[in-house]
Coordinates of C-alpha atoms in Angstrom, one line a residue:
X1 CA 29.1 49.9 -35.8
X2 CA 30.5 46.2 -35.4
X3 CA 29.1 43.7 -33.5
X4 CA 31.5 43.1 -31.1
X5 CA 30.3 46.3 -29.9
X6 CA 26.9 46.1 -29.9
X7 CA 25.7 45.8 -26.7
X8 CA 22.2 42.4 -26.5
X9 CA 19.6 44.7 -26.5
X10 CA 21.6 46.4 -30.0
X11 CA 22.1 42.9 -31.5
X12 CA 18.7 41.9 -30.5
X13 CA 20.4 38.9 -27.9
X14 CA 19.1 37.8 -24.2
X15 CA 21.6 38.0 -21.8
X16 CA 23.6 34.5 -21.2
X17 CA 22.0 34.8 -18.1
X18 CA 18.3 35.3 -18.7
X19 CA 18.9 32.1 -21.0
X20 CA 19.8 30.1 -17.3
X21 CA 17.2 31.3 -15.5
X22 CA 14.0 28.1 -16.9
X23 CA 17.2 25.4 -16.0
X24 CA 17.5 27.4 -12.3
X25 CA 13.7 27.0 -11.6
X26 CA 13.6 23.6 -12.1
X27 CA 17.3 23.1 -10.8
X28 CA 15.2 24.6 -7.8
X29 CA 12.4 22.6 -7.7
X30 CA 13.6 19.7 -8.7
X31 CA 15.3 19.7 -5.8
X32 CA 12.4 20.7 -3.7
X33 CA 10.8 17.8 -4.8
X34 CA 13.5 15.3 -3.9
X35 CA 14.0 16.6 -1.0
X36 CA 10.5 15.8 0.9
X37 CA 10.8 12.5 -1.5
X38 CA 12.8 11.7 0.6
X39 CA 12.2 13.0 4.2
X40 CA 8.0 11.8 3.5
X41 CA 6.3 9.5 5.1
X42 CA 5.3 7.0 2.1
X43 CA 2.5 6.4 5.0
X44 CA 0.7 9.5 4.5
X45 CA 0.1 9.3 1.3
X46 CA -3.5 10.1 0.6
X47 CA -5.9 7.6 -1.5
X48 CA -8.9 8.0 -2.9
X49 CA -10.1 4.6 -2.0
X50 CA -10.6 6.1 1.5
X51 CA -14.4 6.9 1.9
X52 CA -15.1 4.8 -0.4
X53 CA -16.7 1.2 -1.2
X54 CA -13.9 -1.9 -1.5
X55 CA -13.4 -2.9 -5.3
X56 CA -15.3 -5.2 -7.6
X57 CA -13.4 -8.5 -6.6
X58 CA -12.6 -12.5 -6.9
X59 CA -9.3 -14.2 -5.6
X60 CA -9.3 -18.1 -6.0
X61 CA -7.4 -19.8 -2.7
X62 CA -3.9 -19.9 -2.3
X63 CA -4.1 -24.0 -4.0
X64 CA -2.8 -26.1 -0.6
X65 CA -2.3 -24.3 2.3
X66 CA -4.2 -25.5 5.0
X67 CA -5.2 -24.2 8.3
X68 CA -6.7 -26.3 11.3
X69 CA -6.2 -28.9 8.9
X70 CA -8.7 -27.5 6.7
X71 CA -8.4 -26.3 3.5
X72 CA -8.0 -22.2 3.1
X73 CA -10.7 -20.8 0.9
X74 CA -9.9 -18.0 -1.5
X75 CA -13.1 -14.6 -0.5
X76 CA -14.9 -11.9 -2.6
X77 CA -15.9 -8.8 -2.0
X78 CA -19.0 -10.0 -0.7
X79 CA -16.7 -11.8 2.2
X80 CA -16.4 -7.7 3.1
X81 CA -19.2 -6.4 4.0
X82 CA -21.1 -8.8 6.6
X83 CA -21.7 -6.6 9.0
X84 CA -17.5 -6.0 10.2
X85 CA -14.9 -4.1 10.3
X86 CA -12.2 -6.3 8.6
X87 CA -8.2 -5.6 7.3
X88 CA -6.7 -6.7 4.0
X89 CA -3.6 -7.1 4.0
X90 CA -1.6 -7.3 0.7
X91 CA 2.7 -9.5 0.7
X92 CA 4.2 -11.2 -1.7
X93 CA 6.9 -14.6 -0.2
X94 CA 9.3 -12.2 -2.5
X95 CA 8.7 -8.8 -0.1
X96 CA 11.6 -8.5 2.2
X97 CA 9.0 -6.4 4.6
X98 CA 6.5 -8.6 4.4
X99 CA 9.2 -11.0 5.7
X100 CA 9.5 -8.4 8.8
X101 CA 6.0 -6.9 9.0
X102 CA 4.4 -10.7 9.3
X103 CA 4.8 -11.4 12.8
X104 CA 3.1 -7.7 13.9
X105 CA 0.2 -8.9 11.6
X106 CA 0.5 -12.1 13.7
X107 CA 0.1 -9.7 16.2
X108 CA -2.6 -7.8 14.6
X109 CA -5.3 -11.2 13.7
X110 CA -4.9 -11.9 18.1
X111 CA -5.7 -8.3 19.5
X112 CA -8.0 -7.0 16.8
X113 CA -10.4 -9.3 16.7
X114 CA -11.3 -9.4 13.2
X115 CA -11.3 -11.1 10.3
X116 CA -7.3 -11.2 8.8
X117 CA -7.7 -11.3 5.2
X118 CA -4.9 -12.2 2.9
X119 CA -3.9 -10.9 -0.8
X120 CA -0.6 -12.4 -2.4
X121 CA 0.3 -10.3 -4.6
X122 CA 2.3 -11.3 -7.8
X123 CA 4.1 -15.0 -6.4
X124 CA 4.5 -18.6 -6.9
X125 CA 2.2 -20.9 -4.7
X126 CA 5.4 -23.2 -3.1
X127 CA 7.0 -20.3 -2.5
X128 CA 3.9 -17.9 0.2
X129 CA 3.4 -21.4 1.3
X130 CA 6.4 -22.2 2.5
X131 CA 6.4 -18.2 3.9
X132 CA 2.9 -19.0 6.0
X133 CA 3.9 -22.4 7.0
X134 CA 7.9 -20.4 8.3
X135 CA 6.2 -17.7 10.1
X136 CA 2.8 -18.7 10.4
X137 CA -0.4 -17.9 8.6
X138 CA -3.2 -15.7 10.6
X139 CA -5.2 -14.5 7.9
X140 CA -8.8 -16.3 7.9
X141 CA -8.6 -15.8 3.6
X142 CA -6.0 -15.7 0.9
X143 CA -6.3 -14.9 -1.9
X144 CA -4.6 -15.2 -4.8
X145 CA -3.9 -11.9 -6.7
X146 CA -1.5 -13.6 -9.2
X147 CA -1.1 -11.5 -12.3
X148 CA -1.9 -8.5 -10.1
X149 CA -5.5 -7.1 -11.1
X150 CA -6.8 -6.5 -7.4
X151 CA -4.0 -4.3 -6.4
X152 CA -4.4 -2.0 -9.2
X153 CA -8.0 -1.8 -8.1
X154 CA -7.5 -1.0 -5.0
X155 CA -4.9 0.9 -5.2
X156 CA -1.5 -0.4 -4.0
X157 CA 0.9 1.1 -5.8
X158 CA 3.9 -1.2 -3.7
X159 CA 3.2 -3.9 -1.3
X160 CA 3.1 -4.7 2.2
X161 CA -0.4 -3.0 2.2
X162 CA -3.6 -2.9 4.8
X163 CA -6.6 -1.3 4.2
X164 CA -8.7 -0.9 7.3
X165 CA -12.2 -1.8 5.9
X166 CA -15.5 -0.9 7.4
X167 CA -18.7 -3.6 8.3
X168 CA -20.2 -2.5 5.4
X169 CA -17.7 -2.2 2.8
X170 CA -16.2 0.8 3.0
X171 CA -12.1 1.2 3.1
X172 CA -11.8 3.8 6.4
X173 CA -7.5 3.7 6.0
X174 CA -4.4 2.4 3.5
X175 CA -2.0 1.8 5.8
X176 CA 1.0 1.9 3.3
X177 CA 4.5 -0.3 4.6
X178 CA 5.1 -2.5 7.0
X179 CA 3.2 -2.7 9.9
X180 CA 5.2 -2.0 14.0
X181 CA 3.0 -3.0 17.1
X182 CA 4.0 0.8 17.1
X183 CA 1.1 1.5 14.5
X184 CA -0.8 -1.6 15.7
X185 CA -1.4 0.5 19.2
X186 CA -1.7 4.0 17.8
X187 CA -3.5 3.5 13.9
X188 CA -5.5 0.3 13.1
X189 CA -6.3 -1.2 16.9
X190 CA -8.4 2.4 18.0
X191 CA -9.7 2.6 13.7
X192 CA -11.0 -0.6 15.2
X193 CA -11.8 -0.5 18.2
X194 CA -13.7 3.3 16.5
X195 CA -15.9 1.3 13.4
X196 CA -17.5 -1.6 15.0
X197 CA -17.8 1.2 17.6
X198 CA -20.3 2.4 15.0

């Protein structure tokens, strides 16, 4: 019997449709992943740090930044474990979503009665000062994370990101992406009030 007249089973060859099955399975999984990526809410991504203490850090101040006539200090872990709920926001002057978010940070600082700390992420000193001078400085302290080490320790993967920290230094909430009036009213303020009551 010639090779061309043998069935795939007799010749030991697999049918061509079987060879394409792994590729089809891969494409289906990739399509599902892509759809979830496009439709998922990145602010709902879980953080391994929720319920854990803030990472150890000490950040220098943003050089030349002044608020109410006094230099604005940097800050460290100890500033977040003083028995009061705090808010920590990672931002940069080059970050477009940070510009969109900034008026809402000013609003949050005024409404929450919790100190708002800013961590300036991989930014130039002059640009960061100009940004706060133009849009307002809602922060009680601004630490400079010039090389991004603190952002890594906090689990930040894209700015802006905002954290609610309990009075004992426990991370209670992580908000990925820019905050807005709805997030402030429905998520952040209730969390802050609940944490303050405990």
